[in-house]
Amino acid sequence: MKLLTKEIINKLETTKYDREELIPDDAPIIVKFFNPMGAGTWYALEGEKVKDDWVFFGFADLGNPDFAEYGEFVLSELEGIELPLGLGIERDKYFSGTHKDLKEKYNL
């Protein structure tokens, strides 16, 4: 599965937040990645192309919601995860949500 489409890249290129300010509640989650075989969900609120890769800032839940956290994650690392049956990390094509939704889901 292609993790980034032209539409997603366009949104990433035009969405930047001031790191000195809180991300607004109505900020859209631009893309959600997930492990189709178990734990692991990454929500990108923004992203930046660095050389031949993308660095995202968002929220990651790697299987224990008590330890889910904000931070950076890299597209090449997601693409490099090899799962059983030849699967890899996927993009949720039908997901839409906001920063407020994350805060409510994880009691942030």
Backbone as a printed PyTorch tensor [residue, N CA C, xyz], in Angstrom:
tensor([[[  0.8430,  -1.1810,   0.0000],
         [  0.0000,   0.0000,   0.0000],
         [  0.8840,   1.2390,   0.0000]],

        [[  0.4990,   2.2000,  -0.8220],
         [  1.1970,   3.4810,  -0.8530],
         [  0.7530,   4.2870,   0.3710]],

        [[  1.7170,   4.6590,   1.2300],
         [  1.3610,   5.3460,   2.4690],
         [  1.0780,   6.8300,   2.2710]],

        [[  1.6720,   7.4410,   1.2590],
         [  1.3940,   8.8540,   0.9820],
         [  0.8800,   9.0160,  -0.4370]],

        [[ -0.1900,   9.7710,  -0.5580],
         [ -0.7350,  10.1160,  -1.8740],
         [ -0.4010,  11.5800,  -2.1550]],

        [[ -0.6200,  12.0080,  -3.3850],
         [ -0.3900,  13.4250,  -3.7260],
         [ -1.2660,  14.3390,  -2.8760]],

        [[ -2.4920,  13.9220,  -2.6290],
         [ -3.4100,  14.7210,  -1.8090],
         [ -2.8740,  14.8850,  -0.3850]],

        [[ -2.3760,  13.8110,   0.1930],
         [ -1.8210,  13.8840,   1.5450],
         [ -0.5740,  14.7570,   1.5520]],

        [[  0.2880,  14.5940,   0.5620],
         [  1.5040,  15.4090,   0.4770],
         [  1.1440,  16.8840,   0.3860]],

        [[  0.1360,  17.2250,  -0.4090],
         [ -0.2950,  18.6210,  -0.5050],
         [ -0.7300,  19.1650,   0.8550]],

        [[ -1.4660,  18.3620,   1.6130],
         [ -1.8940,  18.7920,   2.9530],
         [ -0.6980,  18.9510,   3.8810]],

        [[  0.2410,  18.0230,   3.8140],
         [  1.4340,  18.1050,   4.6650],
         [  2.2570,  19.3500,   4.3420]],

        [[  2.3590,  19.6740,   3.0530],
         [  3.1670,  20.8330,   2.6420],
         [  2.5450,  22.1620,   3.0550]],

        [[  1.2530,  22.1750,   3.3020],
         [  0.5860,  23.4400,   3.6510],
         [  0.1690,  23.5160,   5.1210]],

        [[  0.4770,  22.4990,   5.9030],
         [  0.0770,  22.4850,   7.3110],
         [  1.3150,  22.5710,   8.1920]],

        [[  1.4760,  23.6950,   8.8570],
         [  2.5930,  23.8950,   9.7850],
         [  2.0570,  24.5800,  11.0310]],

        [[  2.5090,  24.1090,  12.1830],
         [  2.0960,  24.6990,  13.4480],
         [  3.3000,  25.3060,  14.1380]],

        [[  3.0520,  26.3570,  14.8740],
         [  4.0820,  27.0120,  15.6620],
         [  4.3990,  26.1150,  16.8540]],

        [[  5.6160,  25.6500,  16.9330],
         [  5.9960,  24.7200,  18.0020],
         [  5.9600,  25.3770,  19.3860]],

        [[  5.8690,  26.6960,  19.4240],
         [  5.7850,  27.4050,  20.7050],
         [  4.3370,  27.4920,  21.2030]],

        [[  3.3930,  27.1560,  20.3600],
         [  1.9650,  27.2240,  20.7020],
         [  1.3740,  25.8110,  20.7480]],

        [[  0.2830,  25.6700,  21.4550],
         [ -0.4260,  24.3990,  21.4650],
         [ -1.1050,  24.1760,  20.1230]],

        [[ -1.1410,  22.9370,  19.6900],
         [ -1.8510,  22.6220,  18.4530],
         [ -3.3380,  22.7870,  18.7310]],

        [[ -4.0380,  23.5190,  17.8740],
         [ -5.4720,  23.7580,  18.1270],
         [ -6.2970,  22.4700,  18.0940]],

        [[ -7.3770,  22.4750,  18.8510],
         [ -8.2610,  21.3100,  18.9040],
         [ -8.8280,  20.9590,  17.5350]],

        [[ -9.0790,  21.9620,  16.7090],
         [ -9.6880,  21.6910,  15.4080],
         [ -8.6620,  21.3250,  14.3290]],

        [[ -7.3890,  21.1790,  14.7020],
         [ -6.3660,  20.7820,  13.7300],
         [ -6.6920,  19.3830,  13.2050]],

        [[ -6.7510,  19.2220,  11.8940],
         [ -7.0780,  17.9050,  11.3520],
         [ -5.9230,  16.9190,  11.5020]],

        [[ -6.2500,  15.6720,  11.7010],
         [ -5.2590,  14.6110,  11.6120],
         [ -5.1230,  14.3400,  10.1220]],

        [[ -3.9620,  14.5880,   9.5870],
         [ -3.7810,  14.5220,   8.1420],
         [ -3.7880,  13.0900,   7.6360]],

        [[ -3.1710,  12.1970,   8.3920],
         [ -3.1410,  10.7940,   7.9590],
         [ -2.9640,   9.8980,   9.1840]],

        [[ -3.6150,   8.7480,   9.1250],
         [ -3.5050,   7.7390,  10.1820],
         [ -2.8960,   6.4830,   9.5690]],

        [[ -1.8210,   5.9950,  10.2030],
         [ -1.1880,   4.7430,   9.8070],
         [ -1.4670,   3.7180,  10.8970]],

        [[ -1.5410,   2.4440,  10.5120],
         [ -1.8140,   1.4220,  11.5200],
         [ -1.2030,   0.0810,  11.1280]],

        [[ -1.0130,  -0.7360,  12.1380],
         [ -0.5490,  -2.1100,  11.9610],
         [ -1.7900,  -2.9720,  11.7690]],

        [[ -1.9720,  -3.5790,  10.6080],
         [ -3.1800,  -4.3660,  10.3650],
         [ -3.2160,  -5.7050,  11.1250]],

        [[ -2.1200,  -6.0320,  11.8010],
         [ -2.0630,  -7.3170,  12.4950],
         [ -2.0190,  -7.1720,  14.0170]],

        [[ -2.1050,  -5.9520,  14.5000],
         [ -2.0330,  -5.7950,  15.9560],
         [ -1.7590,  -4.3690,  16.3620]],

        [[ -0.9600,  -4.2430,  17.4030],
         [ -0.7130,  -2.9450,  18.0200],
         [  0.1160,  -2.0370,  17.1160]],

        [[ -0.1830,  -0.7650,  17.1950],
         [  0.5820,   0.2490,  16.4820],
         [ -0.3200,   1.1320,  15.6520]],

        [[ -0.4560,   2.3870,  16.1100],
         [ -1.2320,   3.3830,  15.3710],
         [ -0.4870,   4.7070,  15.4600]],

        [[ -0.3350,   5.3690,  14.3180],
         [  0.3620,   6.6410,  14.2430],
         [ -0.5620,   7.6490,  13.5780]],

        [[ -0.7200,   8.8140,  14.2050],
         [ -1.5720,   9.8890,  13.6980],
         [ -0.6790,  11.0850,  13.3660]],

        [[ -0.6300,  11.4970,  12.1120],
         [  0.2100,  12.6240,  11.7100],
         [ -0.6010,  13.9120,  11.6950]],

        [[ -0.1490,  14.8770,  12.4850],
         [ -0.7690,  16.2030,  12.5060],
         [ -0.0680,  17.1520,  11.5380]],

        [[  1.2020,  16.8880,  11.2760],
         [  1.9610,  17.6540,  10.2900],
         [  3.1580,  16.8280,   9.8590]],

        [[  3.8030,  17.2580,   8.7950],
         [  4.9630,  16.5330,   8.3080],
         [  5.8330,  17.4270,   7.4560]],

        [[  7.0870,  17.0360,   7.3440],
         [  8.0470,  17.8210,   6.5730],
         [  8.9500,  16.8730,   5.8000]],

        [[  9.1770,  17.1910,   4.5390],
         [ 10.0750,  16.3770,   3.7340],
         [ 11.5100,  16.7460,   4.1000]],

        [[ 12.2810,  15.7300,   4.4330],
         [ 13.6860,  15.9080,   4.7780],
         [ 14.4810,  14.9590,   3.8870]],

        [[ 15.2210,  15.5280,   2.9690],
         [ 15.9310,  14.7680,   1.9410],
         [ 14.9310,  13.8980,   1.1840]],

        [[ 15.0880,  12.5870,   1.2180],
         [ 14.1870,  11.6930,   0.4860],
         [ 13.1690,  11.0200,   1.3940]],

        [[ 12.9010,  11.6050,   2.5530],
         [ 12.0280,  10.9810,   3.5390],
         [ 11.0450,  12.0260,   4.0740]],

        [[ 10.0790,  11.5590,   4.8270],
         [  9.1330,  12.4420,   5.5070],
         [  9.2480,  12.2240,   7.0070]],

        [[  9.3270,  13.3350,   7.7340],
         [  9.3180,  13.3060,   9.1890],
         [  7.9840,  13.8910,   9.6210]],

        [[  7.2430,  13.1170,  10.3850],
         [  5.9240,  13.5380,  10.8440],
         [  5.9790,  13.9340,  12.3100]],

        [[  5.1250,  14.8680,  12.6850],
         [  4.8710,  15.1330,  14.0940],
         [  3.4230,  14.7430,  14.3260]],

        [[  3.2200,  13.9770,  15.3840],
         [  1.8670,  13.5420,  15.6780],
         [  1.8150,  12.7560,  16.9600]],

        [[  0.9990,  11.7410,  16.9510],
         [  0.7300,  10.9650,  18.1560],
         [  0.8670,   9.4960,  17.8080]],

        [[  1.5310,   8.7440,  18.6770],
         [  1.7340,   7.3190,  18.4310],
         [  1.2360,   6.5010,  19.6100]],

        [[  0.4990,   5.4490,  19.2990],
         [  0.0430,   4.4700,  20.2800],
         [  0.5980,   3.1260,  19.8190]],

        [[  1.6060,   2.6440,  20.5320],
         [  2.2600,   1.4030,  20.1220],
         [  1.7520,   0.1860,  20.8710]],

        [[  0.5510,   0.3090,  21.4310],
         [ -0.0680,  -0.8560,  22.0360],
         [ -0.4800,  -0.7010,  23.4790]],

        [[  0.0080,   0.3250,  24.1320],
         [ -0.3740,   0.5760,  25.5080],
         [ -0.8080,   2.0340,  25.6140]],

        [[ -2.1050,   2.2990,  25.6230],
         [ -2.5920,   3.6860,  25.6270],
         [ -2.0360,   4.5320,  26.7730]],

        [[ -1.6290,   3.8940,  27.8840],
         [ -1.0470,   4.6530,  28.9910],
         [  0.3100,   5.2440,  28.6260]],

        [[  0.9590,   4.6830,  27.6120],
         [  2.2770,   5.1690,  27.2040],
         [  2.2670,   5.7760,  25.8060]],

        [[  1.1070,   5.9900,  25.2530],
         [  1.0000,   6.6540,  23.9530],
         [  1.4870,   8.0890,  24.1240]],

        [[  2.1120,   8.6370,  23.0840],
         [  2.6900,   9.9680,  23.2520],
         [  2.8240,  10.7300,  21.9420]],

        [[  2.9800,  12.0420,  22.1040],
         [  3.2910,  12.9220,  20.9870],
         [  4.7650,  12.7540,  20.6530]],

        [[  5.0780,  12.9270,  19.3850],
         [  6.4770,  12.8760,  18.9860],
         [  6.6140,  12.8080,  17.4810]],

        [[  7.8250,  12.5560,  17.0500],
         [  8.1140,  12.4650,  15.6300],
         [  8.2600,  10.9990,  15.2270]],

        [[  7.8640,  10.7100,  14.0100],
         [  8.0890,   9.3980,  13.4250],
         [  8.3730,   9.6010,  11.9490]],

        [[  9.0320,   8.6230,  11.3460],
         [  9.5900,   8.7760,  10.0070],
         [  8.9500,   7.7730,   9.0480]],

        [[  8.6020,   8.2610,   7.8720],
         [  7.9520,   7.4160,   6.8710],
         [  8.7760,   6.1780,   6.5420]],

        [[ 10.0740,   6.3290,   6.3390],
         [ 10.8950,   5.1730,   5.9520],
         [ 10.8790,   4.0930,   7.0340]],

        [[ 10.7660,   4.4860,   8.3030],
         [ 10.6890,   3.4890,   9.3740],
         [  9.3580,   2.7340,   9.3090]],

        [[  8.2740,   3.4520,   9.0430],
         [  6.9810,   2.7850,   8.9040],
         [  7.0000,   1.8370,   7.7080]],

        [[  7.5700,   2.3060,   6.6020],
         [  7.6400,   1.4700,   5.4020],
         [  8.5380,   0.2480,   5.5990]],

        [[  9.4910,   0.3400,   6.5170],
         [ 10.4340,  -0.7490,   6.7510],
         [  9.9250,  -1.8270,   7.6890]],

        [[  8.7700,  -1.6230,   8.2910],
         [  8.2250,  -2.6280,   9.2040],
         [  7.6500,  -3.7820,   8.3900]],

        [[  8.2090,  -4.9510,   8.5890],
         [  7.7520,  -6.1440,   7.8770],
         [  6.9340,  -7.0010,   8.8270]],

        [[  5.7190,  -7.2530,   8.4580],
         [  4.7950,  -8.0470,   9.2680],
         [  4.6270,  -9.4330,   8.6460]],

        [[  4.0960, -10.3900,   9.3950],
         [  3.8310, -11.7120,   8.8250],
         [  2.9080, -11.6260,   7.6020]],

        [[  2.9420, -12.6530,   6.8060],
         [  2.0990, -12.7950,   5.6130],
         [  2.3950, -11.7370,   4.5540]],

        [[  3.5840, -11.1450,   4.6110],
         [  3.9740, -10.1440,   3.6260],
         [  3.3020,  -8.7980,   3.7890]],

        [[  2.6730,  -8.5750,   4.9240],
         [  1.9840,  -7.3080,   5.1710],
         [  2.9430,  -6.2530,   5.7150]],

        [[  2.4980,  -5.0180,   5.6670],
         [  3.2480,  -3.9050,   6.2350],
         [  2.2770,  -2.9270,   6.8660]],

        [[  2.8100,  -1.8220,   7.3420],
         [  1.9740,  -0.7700,   7.9090],
         [  1.0750,  -0.2350,   6.8010]],

        [[ -0.1690,   0.0780,   7.1590],
         [ -1.1330,   0.5700,   6.1800],
         [ -1.6300,   1.9570,   6.5570]],

        [[ -2.2410,   2.6050,   5.5740],
         [ -2.8770,   3.9070,   5.7720],
         [ -4.3740,   3.6810,   5.8410]],

        [[ -5.0070,   4.3120,   6.8280],
         [ -6.4670,   4.2180,   6.9520],
         [ -7.0810,   5.1860,   5.9450]],

        [[ -7.5670,   4.6490,   4.8440],
         [ -8.1120,   5.4620,   3.7530],
         [ -9.3880,   6.2020,   4.1400]],

        [[-10.0870,   5.7260,   5.1550],
         [-11.4000,   6.2820,   5.4790],
         [-11.4090,   7.0890,   6.7710]],

        [[-10.2520,   7.2540,   7.3820],
         [-10.1770,   7.9580,   8.6530],
         [-10.2730,   9.4660,   8.4640]],

        [[-10.9940,  10.1030,   9.3490],
         [-10.9520,  11.5660,   9.4590],
         [-11.1210,  11.8840,  10.9330]],

        [[-10.4100,  12.8640,  11.3770],
         [-10.4980,  13.2360,  12.7800],
         [ -9.6880,  14.4930,  13.0390]],

        [[ -9.7940,  14.9800,  14.2600],
         [ -9.0940,  16.2020,  14.6540],
         [ -8.2570,  15.9400,  15.9020]],

        [[ -7.4700,  16.9180,  16.2260],
         [ -6.6610,  16.8510,  17.4400],
         [ -7.5600,  16.6580,  18.6680]],

        [[ -8.7140,  17.2860,  18.6630],
         [ -9.6630,  17.1280,  19.7790],
         [-10.0750,  15.6610,  19.9300]],

        [[-10.3000,  14.9770,  18.8150],
         [-10.6590,  13.5600,  18.8580],
         [ -9.5620,  12.7310,  19.5440]],

        [[ -8.3050,  13.0260,  19.2410],
         [ -7.1900,  12.3390,  19.8920],
         [ -7.1960,  12.6040,  21.3900]],

        [[ -7.3810,  13.8660,  21.7400],
         [ -7.3810,  14.2310,  23.1620],
         [ -8.4780,  13.5150,  23.9190]],

        [[ -9.6350,  13.3890,  23.3040],
         [-10.7580,  12.6890,  23.9620],
         [-10.4890,  11.1890,  24.0480]],

        [[ -9.9800,  10.5970,  22.9740],
         [ -9.7370,   9.1490,  22.9510],
         [ -8.6860,   8.7390,  23.9900]],

        [[ -7.6590,   9.5570,  24.1360],
         [ -6.5510,   9.2070,  25.0230],
         [ -6.5590,   9.9960,  26.3400]],

        [[ -7.6290,  10.7130,  26.6000],
         [ -7.7510,  11.4880,  27.8450],
         [ -6.5480,  12.4120,  28.0570]],

        [[ -6.2060,  13.1470,  27.0370],
         [ -5.0520,  14.0680,  27.1070],
         [ -5.4510,  15.4130,  27.6650]]])
